[in-house]
Coordinates of N, CA, C and O in Angstrom, one line a residue:
X22 N -21.0 -0.4 -40.5 CA -19.3 0.1 -40.6 C -19.0 0.7 -41.9 O -17.3 1.4 -41.4
X23 N -19.6 1.0 -42.7 CA -18.9 1.5 -43.6 C -18.9 3.4 -43.6 O -17.9 3.8 -44.0
X24 N -19.9 3.6 -42.9 CA -19.9 5.0 -42.6 C -18.6 5.1 -41.6 O -18.3 6.5 -41.5
X25 N -18.0 4.4 -40.3 CA -17.4 4.5 -39.6 C -15.6 4.7 -40.0 O -14.6 5.5 -40.2
X26 N -16.2 3.6 -41.4 CA -14.1 3.8 -42.4 C -14.6 4.9 -43.5 O -13.4 5.7 -43.7
X27 N -15.7 5.3 -43.7 CA -15.6 6.3 -44.2 C -15.4 8.2 -43.3 O -14.6 9.2 -44.0
X28 N -15.8 8.0 -41.9 CA -15.5 9.5 -40.8 C -14.3 9.5 -40.7 O -13.7 10.1 -40.7
X29 N -13.2 8.2 -40.9 CA -12.0 8.6 -40.5 C -10.6 8.7 -42.3 O -10.4 9.0 -41.5
X30 N -11.4 8.3 -42.9 CA -11.0 8.8 -43.6 C -11.2 10.3 -44.0 O -9.9 11.5 -44.8
X31 N -12.3 10.7 -43.8 CA -12.2 12.2 -43.4 C -11.7 13.1 -42.9 O -11.5 14.3 -42.5
X32 N -11.7 12.2 -41.3 CA -10.9 13.2 -40.7 C -9.1 13.3 -40.9 O -9.1 13.8 -40.4
X33 N -8.9 12.2 -41.1 CA -7.1 11.9 -41.6 C -7.4 12.6 -43.0 O -6.2 13.6 -43.1
X34 N -8.3 13.4 -43.6 CA -8.1 14.2 -44.8 C -8.0 15.4 -44.2 O -7.3 16.3 -45.1
X35 N -8.9 15.7 -43.1 CA -8.8 17.0 -42.7 C -7.6 17.6 -42.2 O -7.0 19.0 -42.5
X36 N -6.8 16.3 -42.3 CA -5.3 17.1 -42.0 C -4.4 17.6 -42.6 O -3.5 17.7 -42.2
X37 N -4.6 16.9 -44.3 CA -4.0 17.7 -44.9 C -3.5 18.5 -45.1 O -2.0 18.9 -44.9
X38 N -4.1 19.8 -45.5 CA -4.1 21.1 -45.6 C -3.0 21.6 -44.2 O -2.1 21.9 -44.8
X39 N -3.5 21.3 -42.9 CA -2.5 21.9 -42.2 C -1.2 21.9 -42.3 O 0.1 21.8 -41.3
X40 N -0.9 19.9 -41.8 CA 0.5 19.3 -41.8 C 0.8 19.8 -43.3 O 2.3 20.7 -43.7
X41 N 0.3 19.9 -44.4 CA 0.9 20.2 -45.8 C 2.0 22.2 -45.3 O 3.1 22.2 -45.9
X42 N 0.9 22.6 -44.8 CA 1.5 24.3 -44.9 C 2.5 24.2 -43.1 O 3.3 24.7 -43.7
X43 N 2.3 22.9 -43.0 CA 3.4 23.6 -42.1 C 4.7 23.0 -41.7 O 5.8 23.4 -41.5
X44 N 4.8 21.9 -42.6 CA 5.9 20.9 -43.4 C 6.4 22.6 -44.3 O 7.4 22.3 -44.3
X45 N 5.7 22.7 -45.1 CA 6.4 23.8 -45.9 C 7.1 25.5 -45.1 O 7.6 25.9 -45.8
X46 N 6.0 25.9 -44.1 CA 6.8 26.7 -43.7 C 7.6 26.5 -42.7 O 8.5 27.1 -42.8
X47 N 8.3 24.6 -42.3 CA 9.7 24.6 -41.6 C 10.4 24.9 -42.5 O 11.7 25.3 -42.3
X48 N 9.8 24.1 -43.6 CA 11.3 24.1 -44.8 C 11.7 25.4 -45.0 O 12.8 25.9 -45.3
X49 N 11.1 26.6 -45.7 CA 11.2 28.0 -46.2 C 11.6 28.6 -45.1 O 12.8 29.2 -44.9
X50 N 11.0 28.0 -43.3 CA 12.3 28.9 -42.3 C 13.3 28.4 -42.3 O 14.1 29.4 -42.1
X51 N 14.0 27.5 -41.9 CA 15.6 26.6 -42.4 C 16.3 27.4 -43.2 O 16.9 27.6 -43.1
X52 N 15.5 27.2 -45.1 CA 16.0 27.6 -46.0 C 16.4 29.2 -45.5 O 17.7 29.8 -45.4
X53 N 15.7 29.5 -45.0 CA 15.8 31.1 -45.1 C 16.8 31.1 -43.7 O 17.3 32.2 -43.9
X54 N 16.3 31.1 -43.0 CA 17.3 31.8 -41.9 C 19.0 31.0 -41.9 O 19.5 31.8 -41.5
X55 N 19.0 29.8 -42.7 CA 20.7 29.5 -43.2 C 21.1 31.0 -44.9 O 22.2 31.0 -44.7
X56 N 20.3 31.5 -45.0 CA 21.1 32.4 -46.2 C 20.7 33.9 -45.5 O 20.5 35.1 -46.4
X57 N 20.3 33.7 -44.7 CA 20.6 35.3 -43.8 C 19.2 35.8 -44.1 O 19.8 36.9 -44.3
X58 N 18.0 35.8 -44.4 CA 16.8 36.4 -44.7 C 16.9 37.7 -43.1 O 17.0 36.9 -42.3
X59 N 16.5 39.1 -43.2 CA 16.2 39.7 -42.7 C 14.6 39.9 -42.1 O 13.8 38.7 -42.9
X60 N 14.0 39.7 -40.4 CA 13.3 39.3 -39.5 C 12.2 39.6 -41.3 O 11.3 38.8 -41.3
X61 N 11.4 41.2 -41.6 CA 10.5 41.3 -41.6 C 10.3 40.1 -42.7 O 8.9 40.0 -43.6
X62 N 11.0 40.5 -44.5 CA 11.7 39.9 -45.5 C 11.0 38.1 -45.6 O 10.0 38.1 -45.9
X63 N 11.4 37.4 -44.2 CA 12.0 36.5 -43.9 C 9.7 36.1 -43.7 O 8.6 34.9 -44.0
X64 N 9.6 37.3 -43.1 CA 8.0 37.0 -41.6 C 7.0 36.9 -42.9 O 5.8 36.0 -43.2
X65 N 7.6 37.7 -44.8 CA 6.4 38.5 -45.5 C 6.0 36.8 -46.0 O 5.1 36.5 -46.4
X66 N 7.8 36.8 -46.3 CA 7.7 34.9 -47.4 C 7.3 33.7 -46.3 O 6.0 33.3 -47.1
X67 N 6.9 33.8 -45.2 CA 6.7 32.8 -44.6 C 5.6 32.5 -45.1 O 4.9 31.6 -45.0
X68 N 4.7 33.3 -44.5 CA 3.2 33.7 -44.1 C 2.7 33.8 -45.9 O 1.7 32.7 -45.8
X69 N 3.0 34.2 -46.5 CA 2.5 33.7 -48.2 C 3.1 32.4 -48.6 O 2.1 32.0 -49.1
X70 N 4.2 32.0 -48.0 CA 4.3 30.3 -48.2 C 3.4 29.3 -47.9 O 2.8 28.4 -48.3
X71 N 2.7 30.2 -46.1 CA 2.0 29.1 -45.6 C 0.7 29.3 -45.7 O -0.3 28.0 -45.7
X72 N -0.3 30.1 -46.7 CA -1.3 30.6 -47.1 C -0.9 29.6 -48.7 O -2.1 28.9 -48.7
X73 N -0.1 29.7 -49.8 CA -0.4 29.2 -50.4 C -0.4 27.8 -50.2 O -1.0 26.7 -51.0
X74 N 0.5 26.7 -49.2 CA 0.0 25.6 -48.8 C -1.2 25.0 -48.4 O -1.0 23.7 -48.7
X75 N -1.7 26.4 -47.7 CA -2.5 25.7 -46.9 C -3.9 25.7 -48.3 O -4.8 24.0 -48.6
X76 N -3.4 26.3 -49.6 CA -4.9 26.4 -50.0 C -4.6 25.5 -51.0 O -5.3 24.7 -51.4
X77 N -3.4 24.8 -51.5 CA -3.0 23.4 -52.2 C -3.5 22.6 -51.1 O -3.8 21.1 -52.0
X78 N -3.0 23.0 -50.5 CA -3.9 21.2 -49.9 C -5.2 20.4 -49.5 O -5.9 20.0 -49.5
X79 N -6.1 22.1 -49.0 CA -7.3 22.0 -49.2 C -7.7 21.5 -50.6 O -8.6 21.0 -51.0
X80 N -7.1 22.1 -52.0 CA -7.3 21.6 -53.6 C -7.1 20.4 -53.6 O -7.8 19.5 -53.7
X81 N -6.4 19.6 -52.9 CA -5.6 18.4 -52.6 C -6.8 17.4 -52.3 O -6.7 16.1 -52.9
X82 N -7.0 17.7 -51.0 CA -7.9 17.0 -50.1 C -9.6 17.2 -51.2 O -10.2 15.9 -50.8
X83 N -9.6 18.4 -51.8 CA -11.3 18.0 -52.7 C -11.3 17.1 -53.4 O -12.2 16.3 -53.6
X84 N -9.7 16.7 -54.1 CA -9.6 16.6 -55.4 C -9.9 14.9 -55.2 O -10.5 14.2 -55.5
X85 N -9.1 14.4 -53.6 CA -9.2 12.7 -53.6 C -10.9 12.6 -52.9 O -11.4 11.8 -53.2
X86 N -10.9 13.4 -52.1 CA -12.9 13.4 -51.7 C -13.4 13.1 -53.6 O -14.5 12.6 -53.4
X87 N -13.1 14.2 -54.6 CA -14.6 13.5 -55.9 C -14.3 12.0 -56.6 O -14.9 11.8 -56.6
X88 N -12.9 12.3 -56.6 CA -12.0 11.3 -56.6 C -13.1 9.1 -55.6 O -13.3 8.8 -57.3
X89 N -13.3 10.1 -54.6 CA -13.8 8.5 -53.6 C -15.3 7.8 -54.1 O -15.7 7.5 -54.3
X90 N -15.5 9.2 -54.2 CA -16.8 10.1 -55.3 C -17.3 9.1 -56.3 O -18.3 8.1 -56.2
X91 N -16.7 9.5 -57.1 CA -16.6 8.7 -58.5 C -16.3 7.7 -58.8 O -17.4 6.7 -59.4
X92 N -15.1 6.5 -57.4 CA -15.0 5.6 -57.9 C -16.4 4.6 -56.6 O -15.6 3.5 -56.7
X93 N -16.5 5.2 -55.8 CA -17.7 4.4 -55.3 C -18.8 3.6 -55.6 O -18.8 3.8 -57.0
X94 N -18.7 2.2 -55.4 CA -20.0 1.9 -56.0 C -20.8 2.2 -55.9 O -21.3 2.9 -55.3
X95 N -22.5 2.3 -56.6 CA -23.5 2.4 -56.9 C -24.4 2.2 -55.3 O -25.4 3.3 -55.3
X96 N -24.3 1.0 -55.2 CA -24.8 0.8 -53.9 C -24.9 1.3 -52.4 O -25.7 2.2 -51.9
X97 N -23.7 1.9 -52.9 CA -22.7 2.7 -51.3 C -22.6 4.0 -51.6 O -23.3 5.3 -50.8
X98 N -23.4 4.9 -53.2 CA -23.7 6.1 -53.2 C -24.9 6.2 -52.7 O -25.4 7.8 -52.3
X99 N -25.9 5.5 -52.8 CA -27.6 5.6 -52.7 C -27.6 4.9 -50.7 O -28.1 6.1 -50.2
X100 N -27.0 4.7 -50.5 CA -26.9 4.6 -49.4 C -26.5 5.3 -48.4 O -27.1 6.2 -47.5
X101 N -25.2 6.0 -49.0 CA -24.9 7.6 -48.1 C -25.9 8.5 -48.8 O -26.2 9.8 -47.7
X102 N -26.9 8.5 -49.7 CA -27.7 9.5 -49.4 C -28.7 9.4 -48.9 O -29.4 10.5 -48.1
X103 N -29.1 7.8 -48.7 CA -30.3 7.9 -47.7 C -30.4 8.0 -46.4 O -30.5 8.6 -45.6
X104 N -28.7 8.4 -46.4 CA -28.2 8.8 -44.9 C -27.9 10.1 -44.2 O -28.3 10.6 -43.2
X105 N -27.5 10.6 -45.6 CA -27.6 12.4 -45.5 C -29.1 12.7 -45.4 O -29.3 13.9 -44.0
X106 N -30.5 12.1 -46.2 CA -31.3 12.6 -45.7 C -32.2 12.1 -44.4 O -32.6 13.3 -43.3
X107 N -32.0 10.9 -44.1 CA -32.4 11.1 -42.3 C -32.1 11.6 -41.5 O -33.0 11.8 -40.6
X108 N -30.6 12.4 -41.8 CA -30.0 12.7 -41.0 C -30.4 14.2 -40.7 O -30.1 14.6 -40.2
X109 N -30.6 14.3 -42.3 CA -31.5 16.1 -41.9 C -30.5 16.8 -43.1 O -30.3 18.0 -42.9
X110 N -28.9 16.2 -43.2 CA -28.2 16.9 -44.2 C -28.3 17.1 -45.4 O -28.0 18.0 -46.1
X111 N -29.3 16.8 -46.0 CA -29.6 16.3 -47.3 C -31.2 16.7 -47.7 O -31.6 16.1 -46.5
X112 N -32.0 16.9 -49.0 CA -33.5 16.8 -49.1 C -32.7 16.2 -50.5 O -32.2 16.2 -51.2
X113 N -34.6 15.7 -50.5 CA -34.5 14.9 -51.9 C -34.3 15.6 -53.3 O -33.7 15.3 -54.1
X114 N -34.9 17.3 -52.8 CA -34.3 18.3 -54.2 C -33.0 17.8 -54.5 O -32.5 18.4 -55.5
X115 N -32.3 18.0 -53.1 CA -30.3 17.9 -53.4 C -30.0 16.9 -54.6 O -28.8 17.2 -55.1
X116 N -30.5 16.1 -54.2 CA -30.0 15.0 -54.7 C -30.1 14.8 -56.2 O -31.1 14.4 -57.0
X117 N -29.1 14.2 -56.8 CA -29.1 13.7 -58.7 C -30.1 13.2 -58.6 O -29.9 11.7 -58.0
X118 N -30.8 12.8 -59.7 CA -32.0 12.4 -60.3 C -31.5 10.6 -60.2 O -30.3 10.2 -60.9
X119 N -32.2 10.1 -60.5 CA -31.5 8.9 -59.9 C -30.7 7.8 -58.7 O -30.6 6.5 -59.5
X120 N -30.6 8.3 -58.7 CA -29.4 8.4 -56.9 C -29.8 7.4 -56.2 O -29.5 6.0 -55.7
X121 N -31.1 7.8 -55.4 CA -31.7 6.4 -54.7 C -33.0 5.7 -55.6 O -34.0 6.4 -56.0
X122 N -33.4 4.5 -55.3 CA -34.5 4.2 -56.3 C -35.1 3.9 -55.0 O -34.0 2.6 -54.4
X123 N -36.3 3.6 -55.3 CA -37.5 3.4 -54.1 C -37.8 1.8 -54.8 O -38.1 1.8 -56.0
X124 N -38.4 1.7 -53.8 CA -39.7 0.1 -54.8 C -40.4 0.4 -54.2 O -41.3 0.6 -53.7
X125 N -41.4 -0.4 -55.3 CA -42.9 -0.1 -54.9 C -43.2 -0.1 -57.0 O -43.3 0.5 -58.1

């Protein structure tokens, strides 16, 4: 159940950069249209605005993911590391020391 909840959260977060970029582009286009910008100048500015807001959205998404990992309880971090090893996404060498405790 927890992995499904995490999957939905990451899917929603993947949409942050494109939506932020499109929203900023729409606002920028409307403002420039009402201020009678020339088409060539408007397109260059719009491209710069959209790229910069996509990068800002990506950084925001990365920060949210980092904060979630830091705020996760230790048990969930261990379960997540074990799931990554089982699925082949990670190896024991990739994990930080002390994340997975083995009994024995």
